Amino acid sequence: MISSIFLCHGGPTLVIEKNEYTKFLNNLGKKYNPKAIVVFTAHWEEETTTISSIDGTYDMIYDFYGFPKELYSIQYPAKGSTEVATKVHTMLRKNGIESRFDESRGLDHGAWDILYLMYPKADIPVVQVSVDPRLSMEKQYEIGRAIKELGSEDILVIGSGSTVHNLATVDWNSVKAEGWAVEFDNWLIDKVERNDKDALFRYRQLAPHAIRAVPREEHLVPLFIAMGSGNNDKPNALHHSYVYGTLSYICIEF
């Protein structure tokens, strides 16, 4: 049985940074030895849950602009898995959740940014799945619950997004976390570790600085999907740090 995890993927520069979070991700990959990885990425939005279904090597998607040139030459030659993609599709369908396949989309940085650091050999099959931020958080949780049994097959589910994700508040020169961002994250982590789903589903009304921290919800959606797919009765925050004032680096194991 393997747990699911939520990971903040930060900015594209994560793969070339040297900090406590990148060191943590290097070590985290040694903790899990999955047969395959299913990543729900905040950088792929579709109305219908869409599942990458390829057996070959993914193309790279550099879905960012104005960053150091070396980032556009990063390669992560992961292979897909039509077998695992079909498992995900079947599980969703059994739970009344519509989904479809995509046979051509490459890996976006919501997926390769973290996998590059966790599994640098790119030797584990990866299936990428879209999110729909227009759905309620209860619905996001249900999507996760529908694929909960993947853990019993040693398939690691990763929700890749962010908690505080307001790029207008990022200070590239800051070395100190902003208090309001810390307050929001601390509230979120506390409710997750207490399994207080009712509060989490209403985080927008209850959490301090929620609208400022999450002006748009696509990056928080993967947290609720990972929460639903988890097999751990006691969720646990494994890492919590910041860069650039408000950019959260958090990992939660479900």
PDB file of C-alpha atoms in Angstrom:
ATOM      1  CA  MET A   1       0.000   0.000   0.000  1.00  0.00           C
ATOM      2  CA  ILE A   2       1.374   3.402  -0.967  1.00  0.00           C
ATOM      3  CA  SER A   3       0.190   6.826   0.165  1.00  0.00           C
ATOM      4  CA  SER A   4      -0.746   9.755  -2.048  1.00  0.00           C
ATOM      5  CA  ILE A   5       1.028  13.094  -1.729  1.00  0.00           C
ATOM      6  CA  PHE A   6       0.425  16.743  -2.441  1.00  0.00           C
ATOM      7  CA  LEU A   7       3.466  18.719  -3.578  1.00  0.00           C
ATOM      8  CA  CYS A   8       3.940  22.393  -4.257  1.00  0.00           C
ATOM      9  CA  HIS A   9       5.860  22.566  -7.520  1.00  0.00           C
ATOM     10  CA  GLY A  10       6.908  26.189  -7.122  1.00  0.00           C
ATOM     11  CA  GLY A  11       8.333  28.073 -10.074  1.00  0.00           C
ATOM     12  CA  PRO A  12      10.071  26.453 -13.048  1.00  0.00           C
ATOM     13  CA  THR A  13      13.430  27.385 -11.508  1.00  0.00           C
ATOM     14  CA  LEU A  14      12.885  24.735  -8.821  1.00  0.00           C
ATOM     15  CA  VAL A  15      14.886  22.211 -10.870  1.00  0.00           C
ATOM     16  CA  ILE A  16      17.999  24.398 -10.791  1.00  0.00           C
ATOM     17  CA  GLU A  17      17.634  25.687  -7.229  1.00  0.00           C
ATOM     18  CA  LYS A  18      19.622  24.426  -4.263  1.00  0.00           C
ATOM     19  CA  ASN A  19      17.606  24.794  -1.076  1.00  0.00           C
ATOM     20  CA  GLU A  20      15.997  22.758   1.679  1.00  0.00           C
ATOM     21  CA  TYR A  21      12.998  21.893  -0.494  1.00  0.00           C
ATOM     22  CA  THR A  22      15.014  20.573  -3.427  1.00  0.00           C
ATOM     23  CA  LYS A  23      17.049  18.494  -0.976  1.00  0.00           C
ATOM     24  CA  PHE A  24      13.805  17.242   0.541  1.00  0.00           C
ATOM     25  CA  LEU A  25      12.462  16.218  -2.892  1.00  0.00           C
ATOM     26  CA  ASN A  26      15.706  14.378  -3.687  1.00  0.00           C
ATOM     27  CA  ASN A  27      15.218  12.327  -0.510  1.00  0.00           C
ATOM     28  CA  LEU A  28      11.453  11.935  -0.933  1.00  0.00           C
ATOM     29  CA  GLY A  29      11.976   9.968  -4.120  1.00  0.00           C
ATOM     30  CA  LYS A  30      13.901   7.404  -2.103  1.00  0.00           C
ATOM     31  CA  LYS A  31      10.947   6.930   0.254  1.00  0.00           C
ATOM     32  CA  TYR A  32       8.560   5.660  -2.416  1.00  0.00           C
ATOM     33  CA  ASN A  33       9.299   3.005  -5.004  1.00  0.00           C
ATOM     34  CA  PRO A  34       6.118   3.033  -7.111  1.00  0.00           C
ATOM     35  CA  LYS A  35       5.361   0.933 -10.171  1.00  0.00           C
ATOM     36  CA  ALA A  36       3.886   4.031 -11.805  1.00  0.00           C
ATOM     37  CA  ILE A  37       3.028   7.639 -10.984  1.00  0.00           C
ATOM     38  CA  VAL A  38      -0.257   9.467 -11.636  1.00  0.00           C
ATOM     39  CA  VAL A  39       0.111  13.261 -11.494  1.00  0.00           C
ATOM     40  CA  PHE A  40      -2.813  15.676 -11.312  1.00  0.00           C
ATOM     41  CA  THR A  41      -1.219  18.907 -12.484  1.00  0.00           C
ATOM     42  CA  ALA A  42      -2.489  22.440 -11.971  1.00  0.00           C
ATOM     43  CA  HIS A  43      -1.084  23.356 -15.378  1.00  0.00           C
ATOM     44  CA  TRP A  44      -3.587  21.277 -17.314  1.00  0.00           C
ATOM     45  CA  GLU A  45      -7.201  22.420 -17.160  1.00  0.00           C
ATOM     46  CA  GLU A  46     -10.077  20.652 -18.899  1.00  0.00           C
ATOM     47  CA  GLU A  47     -13.844  20.550 -18.307  1.00  0.00           C
ATOM     48  CA  THR A  48     -13.747  16.762 -18.639  1.00  0.00           C
ATOM     49  CA  THR A  49     -11.083  14.942 -16.625  1.00  0.00           C
ATOM     50  CA  THR A  50      -8.472  14.108 -19.255  1.00  0.00           C
ATOM     51  CA  ILE A  51      -5.870  11.380 -18.904  1.00  0.00           C
ATOM     52  CA  SER A  52      -2.626  11.193 -20.854  1.00  0.00           C
ATOM     53  CA  SER A  53      -2.491   7.847 -22.616  1.00  0.00           C
ATOM     54  CA  ILE A  54       0.800   7.136 -24.355  1.00  0.00           C
ATOM     55  CA  ASP A  55       3.311   4.316 -24.142  1.00  0.00           C
ATOM     56  CA  GLY A  56       6.149   6.270 -25.713  1.00  0.00           C
ATOM     57  CA  THR A  57       8.296   9.074 -24.311  1.00  0.00           C
ATOM     58  CA  TYR A  58       6.614  12.362 -23.482  1.00  0.00           C
ATOM     59  CA  ASP A  59       7.471  15.588 -25.221  1.00  0.00           C
ATOM     60  CA  MET A  60       8.416  18.457 -22.921  1.00  0.00           C
ATOM     61  CA  ILE A  61       6.136  21.444 -22.399  1.00  0.00           C
ATOM     62  CA  TYR A  62       7.924  24.623 -21.300  1.00  0.00           C
ATOM     63  CA  ASP A  63       4.829  26.480 -20.140  1.00  0.00           C
ATOM     64  CA  PHE A  64       6.565  29.588 -18.809  1.00  0.00           C
ATOM     65  CA  TYR A  65       8.190  32.709 -20.189  1.00  0.00           C
ATOM     66  CA  GLY A  66      11.132  34.947 -19.354  1.00  0.00           C
ATOM     67  CA  PHE A  67      13.088  32.469 -17.246  1.00  0.00           C
ATOM     68  CA  PRO A  68      16.784  31.489 -17.542  1.00  0.00           C
ATOM     69  CA  LYS A  69      17.669  29.914 -20.885  1.00  0.00           C
ATOM     70  CA  GLU A  70      18.909  26.688 -19.320  1.00  0.00           C
ATOM     71  CA  LEU A  71      15.376  25.813 -18.192  1.00  0.00           C
ATOM     72  CA  TYR A  72      14.269  25.462 -21.810  1.00  0.00           C
ATOM     73  CA  SER A  73      16.830  22.711 -22.367  1.00  0.00           C
ATOM     74  CA  ILE A  74      15.779  20.584 -19.366  1.00  0.00           C
ATOM     75  CA  GLN A  75      14.782  17.102 -20.466  1.00  0.00           C
ATOM     76  CA  TYR A  76      12.778  14.547 -18.495  1.00  0.00           C
ATOM     77  CA  PRO A  77      12.274  11.578 -20.839  1.00  0.00           C
ATOM     78  CA  ALA A  78       9.550   9.817 -18.887  1.00  0.00           C
ATOM     79  CA  LYS A  79       7.394   7.240 -20.607  1.00  0.00           C
ATOM     80  CA  GLY A  80       3.633   7.024 -20.336  1.00  0.00           C
ATOM     81  CA  SER A  81       1.485   3.959 -19.674  1.00  0.00           C
ATOM     82  CA  THR A  82      -1.741   3.184 -21.503  1.00  0.00           C
ATOM     83  CA  GLU A  83      -2.333   0.389 -18.983  1.00  0.00           C
ATOM     84  CA  VAL A  84      -2.308   2.750 -15.997  1.00  0.00           C
ATOM     85  CA  ALA A  85      -4.254   5.386 -17.944  1.00  0.00           C
ATOM     86  CA  THR A  86      -6.961   2.787 -18.562  1.00  0.00           C
ATOM     87  CA  LYS A  87      -7.029   1.880 -14.856  1.00  0.00           C
ATOM     88  CA  VAL A  88      -7.619   5.524 -13.956  1.00  0.00           C
ATOM     89  CA  HIS A  89     -10.342   5.865 -16.595  1.00  0.00           C
ATOM     90  CA  THR A  90     -12.099   2.679 -15.407  1.00  0.00           C
ATOM     91  CA  MET A  91     -12.017   3.709 -11.746  1.00  0.00           C
ATOM     92  CA  LEU A  92     -13.418   7.147 -12.539  1.00  0.00           C
ATOM     93  CA  ARG A  93     -16.171   5.671 -14.710  1.00  0.00           C
ATOM     94  CA  LYS A  94     -17.198   3.194 -11.981  1.00  0.00           C
ATOM     95  CA  ASN A  95     -17.706   6.179  -9.705  1.00  0.00           C
ATOM     96  CA  GLY A  96     -19.757   8.157 -12.197  1.00  0.00           C
ATOM     97  CA  ILE A  97     -16.970  10.557 -13.173  1.00  0.00           C
ATOM     98  CA  GLU A  98     -16.619  11.259 -16.885  1.00  0.00           C
ATOM     99  CA  SER A  99     -13.130  11.145 -18.350  1.00  0.00           C
ATOM    100  CA  ARG A 100     -11.377  10.884 -21.684  1.00  0.00           C
ATOM    101  CA  PHE A 101      -7.913  10.138 -23.061  1.00  0.00           C
ATOM    102  CA  ASP A 102      -5.318  12.418 -24.613  1.00  0.00           C
ATOM    103  CA  GLU A 103      -2.737  10.639 -26.752  1.00  0.00           C
ATOM    104  CA  SER A 104      -0.423  13.509 -27.605  1.00  0.00           C
ATOM    105  CA  ARG A 105       0.037  16.031 -24.781  1.00  0.00           C
ATOM    106  CA  GLY A 106       3.514  16.395 -23.303  1.00  0.00           C
ATOM    107  CA  LEU A 107       4.596  16.824 -19.683  1.00  0.00           C
ATOM    108  CA  ASP A 108       4.125  20.324 -18.271  1.00  0.00           C
ATOM    109  CA  HIS A 109       6.289  21.768 -15.528  1.00  0.00           C
ATOM    110  CA  GLY A 110       3.682  20.944 -12.888  1.00  0.00           C
ATOM    111  CA  ALA A 111       4.758  17.346 -13.481  1.00  0.00           C
ATOM    112  CA  TRP A 112       8.384  17.359 -14.615  1.00  0.00           C
ATOM    113  CA  ASP A 113       9.557  20.041 -12.170  1.00  0.00           C
ATOM    114  CA  ILE A 114       9.060  17.754  -9.175  1.00  0.00           C
ATOM    115  CA  LEU A 115       9.689  14.405 -10.881  1.00  0.00           C
ATOM    116  CA  TYR A 116      13.040  15.636 -12.188  1.00  0.00           C
ATOM    117  CA  LEU A 117      14.156  16.049  -8.577  1.00  0.00           C
ATOM    118  CA  MET A 118      12.439  12.989  -7.106  1.00  0.00           C
ATOM    119  CA  TYR A 119      13.204  10.444  -9.821  1.00  0.00           C
ATOM    120  CA  PRO A 120      16.037  11.845 -11.977  1.00  0.00           C
ATOM    121  CA  LYS A 121      16.450   8.601 -13.945  1.00  0.00           C
ATOM    122  CA  ALA A 122      12.946   9.055 -15.424  1.00  0.00           C
ATOM    123  CA  ASP A 123      12.521   5.281 -15.235  1.00  0.00           C
ATOM    124  CA  ILE A 124       9.005   5.157 -13.741  1.00  0.00           C
ATOM    125  CA  PRO A 125       5.945   5.363 -16.054  1.00  0.00           C
ATOM    126  CA  VAL A 126       3.975   8.580 -15.623  1.00  0.00           C
ATOM    127  CA  VAL A 127       0.326   9.316 -16.334  1.00  0.00           C
ATOM    128  CA  GLN A 128      -0.671  12.969 -16.273  1.00  0.00           C
ATOM    129  CA  VAL A 129      -4.254  14.020 -15.462  1.00  0.00           C
ATOM    130  CA  SER A 130      -6.019  17.363 -15.868  1.00  0.00           C
ATOM    131  CA  VAL A 131      -7.968  19.372 -13.292  1.00  0.00           C
ATOM    132  CA  ASP A 132     -11.114  21.496 -13.464  1.00  0.00           C
ATOM    133  CA  PRO A 133     -10.990  24.398 -10.961  1.00  0.00           C
ATOM    134  CA  ARG A 134     -14.647  25.218 -11.536  1.00  0.00           C
ATOM    135  CA  LEU A 135     -15.759  22.152  -9.583  1.00  0.00           C
ATOM    136  CA  SER A 136     -16.363  22.384  -5.846  1.00  0.00           C
ATOM    137  CA  MET A 137     -13.710  21.108  -3.475  1.00  0.00           C
ATOM    138  CA  GLU A 138     -16.096  18.309  -2.492  1.00  0.00           C
ATOM    139  CA  LYS A 139     -16.108  17.198  -6.138  1.00  0.00           C
ATOM    140  CA  GLN A 140     -12.310  17.376  -6.304  1.00  0.00           C
ATOM    141  CA  TYR A 141     -12.157  15.152  -3.234  1.00  0.00           C
ATOM    142  CA  GLU A 142     -14.543  12.680  -4.881  1.00  0.00           C
ATOM    143  CA  ILE A 143     -12.278  12.455  -7.928  1.00  0.00           C
ATOM    144  CA  GLY A 144      -9.489  11.444  -5.577  1.00  0.00           C
ATOM    145  CA  ARG A 145     -11.683   8.924  -3.758  1.00  0.00           C
ATOM    146  CA  ALA A 146     -12.563   7.290  -7.071  1.00  0.00           C
ATOM    147  CA  ILE A 147      -8.923   6.296  -7.666  1.00  0.00           C
ATOM    148  CA  LYS A 148      -8.056   5.474  -4.059  1.00  0.00           C
ATOM    149  CA  GLU A 149      -7.343   1.817  -4.906  1.00  0.00           C
ATOM    150  CA  LEU A 150      -4.335   2.800  -7.028  1.00  0.00           C
ATOM    151  CA  GLY A 151      -2.366   2.888  -3.790  1.00  0.00           C
ATOM    152  CA  SER A 152      -2.996  -0.806  -3.220  1.00  0.00           C
ATOM    153  CA  GLU A 153      -1.361  -1.445  -6.613  1.00  0.00           C
ATOM    154  CA  ASP A 154       1.745   0.540  -5.644  1.00  0.00           C
ATOM    155  CA  ILE A 155       0.843   3.405  -7.941  1.00  0.00           C
ATOM    156  CA  LEU A 156       1.749   6.781  -6.451  1.00  0.00           C
ATOM    157  CA  VAL A 157      -0.810   9.576  -6.871  1.00  0.00           C
ATOM    158  CA  ILE A 158       0.657  13.077  -6.751  1.00  0.00           C
ATOM    159  CA  GLY A 159      -1.368  16.267  -6.626  1.00  0.00           C
ATOM    160  CA  SER A 160       0.981  18.932  -7.988  1.00  0.00           C
ATOM    161  CA  GLY A 161       0.011  22.533  -7.318  1.00  0.00           C
ATOM    162  CA  SER A 162       0.523  25.234  -4.697  1.00  0.00           C
ATOM    163  CA  THR A 163      -1.155  26.473  -1.544  1.00  0.00           C
ATOM    164  CA  VAL A 164      -0.350  30.184  -1.612  1.00  0.00           C
ATOM    165  CA  HIS A 165      -0.360  31.015  -5.327  1.00  0.00           C
ATOM    166  CA  ASN A 166      -0.611  34.748  -5.895  1.00  0.00           C
ATOM    167  CA  LEU A 167       2.187  35.701  -8.260  1.00  0.00           C
ATOM    168  CA  ALA A 168       1.451  39.401  -7.743  1.00  0.00           C
ATOM    169  CA  THR A 169       2.756  39.048  -4.177  1.00  0.00           C
ATOM    170  CA  VAL A 170       6.019  37.269  -5.021  1.00  0.00           C
ATOM    171  CA  ASP A 171       9.169  39.202  -4.090  1.00  0.00           C
ATOM    172  CA  TRP A 172      12.139  37.686  -5.933  1.00  0.00           C
ATOM    173  CA  ASN A 173      14.560  39.379  -3.500  1.00  0.00           C
ATOM    174  CA  SER A 174      12.865  38.366  -0.255  1.00  0.00           C
ATOM    175  CA  VAL A 175      14.371  35.818   2.109  1.00  0.00           C
ATOM    176  CA  LYS A 176      11.599  36.087   4.707  1.00  0.00           C
ATOM    177  CA  ALA A 177       8.126  34.551   4.490  1.00  0.00           C
ATOM    178  CA  GLU A 178       5.207  36.978   4.612  1.00  0.00           C
ATOM    179  CA  GLY A 179       3.108  36.581   7.757  1.00  0.00           C
ATOM    180  CA  TRP A 180      -0.238  36.379   5.992  1.00  0.00           C
ATOM    181  CA  ALA A 181       1.003  33.542   3.747  1.00  0.00           C
ATOM    182  CA  VAL A 182       2.253  31.620   6.770  1.00  0.00           C
ATOM    183  CA  GLU A 183      -1.080  32.119   8.551  1.00  0.00           C
ATOM    184  CA  PHE A 184      -3.008  30.713   5.612  1.00  0.00           C
ATOM    185  CA  ASP A 185      -0.736  27.695   5.217  1.00  0.00           C
ATOM    186  CA  ASN A 186      -0.703  26.970   8.950  1.00  0.00           C
ATOM    187  CA  TRP A 187      -4.513  26.977   8.989  1.00  0.00           C
ATOM    188  CA  LEU A 188      -4.620  24.653   5.988  1.00  0.00           C
ATOM    189  CA  ILE A 189      -2.071  22.224   7.393  1.00  0.00           C
ATOM    190  CA  ASP A 190      -3.790  22.160  10.783  1.00  0.00           C
ATOM    191  CA  LYS A 191      -7.153  21.280   9.233  1.00  0.00           C
ATOM    192  CA  VAL A 192      -5.574  18.627   6.995  1.00  0.00           C
ATOM    193  CA  GLU A 193      -3.785  16.947   9.888  1.00  0.00           C
ATOM    194  CA  ARG A 194      -7.002  17.023  11.931  1.00  0.00           C
ATOM    195  CA  ASN A 195      -8.940  15.508   9.002  1.00  0.00           C
ATOM    196  CA  ASP A 196     -11.355  18.435   9.243  1.00  0.00           C
ATOM    197  CA  LYS A 197     -12.811  18.085   5.774  1.00  0.00           C
ATOM    198  CA  ASP A 198     -15.839  20.257   6.506  1.00  0.00           C
ATOM    199  CA  ALA A 199     -13.597  23.217   7.280  1.00  0.00           C
ATOM    200  CA  LEU A 200     -11.333  22.498   4.326  1.00  0.00           C
ATOM    201  CA  PHE A 201     -14.250  22.376   1.906  1.00  0.00           C
ATOM    202  CA  ARG A 202     -15.194  25.852   3.200  1.00  0.00           C
ATOM    203  CA  TYR A 203     -11.632  27.164   3.367  1.00  0.00           C
ATOM    204  CA  ARG A 204     -12.557  30.180   1.246  1.00  0.00           C
ATOM    205  CA  GLN A 205     -14.899  31.418   3.971  1.00  0.00           C
ATOM    206  CA  LEU A 206     -12.946  30.188   7.013  1.00  0.00           C
ATOM    207  CA  ALA A 207      -9.216  30.377   6.335  1.00  0.00           C
ATOM    208  CA  PRO A 208      -7.326  33.605   7.066  1.00  0.00           C
ATOM    209  CA  HIS A 209      -6.279  35.514   3.922  1.00  0.00           C
ATOM    210  CA  ALA A 210      -7.850  32.835   1.708  1.00  0.00           C
ATOM    211  CA  ILE A 211      -8.762  35.095  -1.218  1.00  0.00           C
ATOM    212  CA  ARG A 212      -5.359  36.755  -1.189  1.00  0.00           C
ATOM    213  CA  ALA A 213      -3.565  33.419  -0.986  1.00  0.00           C
ATOM    214  CA  VAL A 214      -5.723  31.716  -3.625  1.00  0.00           C
ATOM    215  CA  PRO A 215      -7.113  34.267  -6.091  1.00  0.00           C
ATOM    216  CA  ARG A 216      -7.797  31.380  -8.499  1.00  0.00           C
ATOM    217  CA  GLU A 217      -8.175  27.785  -7.365  1.00  0.00           C
ATOM    218  CA  GLU A 218      -6.471  25.685 -10.038  1.00  0.00           C
ATOM    219  CA  HIS A 219      -3.301  25.284  -7.955  1.00  0.00           C
ATOM    220  CA  LEU A 220      -5.143  24.252  -4.785  1.00  0.00           C
ATOM    221  CA  VAL A 221      -7.372  21.670  -6.502  1.00  0.00           C
ATOM    222  CA  PRO A 222      -4.610  18.978  -6.532  1.00  0.00           C
ATOM    223  CA  LEU A 223      -4.475  19.113  -2.719  1.00  0.00           C
ATOM    224  CA  PHE A 224      -8.094  17.949  -2.473  1.00  0.00           C
ATOM    225  CA  ILE A 225      -7.622  15.246  -5.103  1.00  0.00           C
ATOM    226  CA  ALA A 226      -4.566  13.909  -3.248  1.00  0.00           C
ATOM    227  CA  MET A 227      -6.521  14.046   0.005  1.00  0.00           C
ATOM    228  CA  GLY A 228      -9.307  11.952  -1.503  1.00  0.00           C
ATOM    229  CA  SER A 229      -6.958   9.335  -2.935  1.00  0.00           C
ATOM    230  CA  GLY A 230      -4.928   8.876   0.248  1.00  0.00           C
ATOM    231  CA  ASN A 231      -4.712   5.692   2.289  1.00  0.00           C
ATOM    232  CA  ASN A 232      -3.308   7.219   5.462  1.00  0.00           C
ATOM    233  CA  ASP A 233      -5.721   7.852   8.353  1.00  0.00           C
ATOM    234  CA  LYS A 234      -3.349  10.481   9.732  1.00  0.00           C
ATOM    235  CA  PRO A 235      -2.293  12.953   7.022  1.00  0.00           C
ATOM    236  CA  ASN A 236       1.053  14.499   7.745  1.00  0.00           C
ATOM    237  CA  ALA A 237       2.880  17.594   6.507  1.00  0.00           C
ATOM    238  CA  LEU A 238       6.355  16.331   5.644  1.00  0.00           C
ATOM    239  CA  HIS A 239       7.804  19.675   4.588  1.00  0.00           C
ATOM    240  CA  HIS A 240       6.943  23.385   4.905  1.00  0.00           C
ATOM    241  CA  SER A 241       9.179  26.218   3.729  1.00  0.00           C
ATOM    242  CA  TYR A 242       9.087  29.405   1.623  1.00  0.00           C
ATOM    243  CA  VAL A 243      10.970  31.280  -1.050  1.00  0.00           C
ATOM    244  CA  TYR A 244      10.430  34.758  -2.492  1.00  0.00           C
ATOM    245  CA  GLY A 245       8.244  35.894   0.396  1.00  0.00           C
ATOM    246  CA  THR A 246       5.017  34.067  -0.409  1.00  0.00           C
ATOM    247  CA  LEU A 247       5.858  31.031  -2.536  1.00  0.00           C
ATOM    248  CA  SER A 248       4.994  27.974  -0.438  1.00  0.00           C
ATOM    249  CA  TYR A 249       6.966  24.755  -0.635  1.00  0.00           C
ATOM    250  CA  ILE A 250       4.783  22.184   1.093  1.00  0.00           C
ATOM    251  CA  CYS A 251       4.473  18.411   0.965  1.00  0.00           C
ATOM    252  CA  ILE A 252       1.575  16.576   2.595  1.00  0.00           C
ATOM    253  CA  GLU A 253       1.315  12.794   2.731  1.00  0.00           C
ATOM    254  CA  PHE A 254      -2.177  11.329   2.745  1.00  0.00           C
TER     255      PHE A 254
END
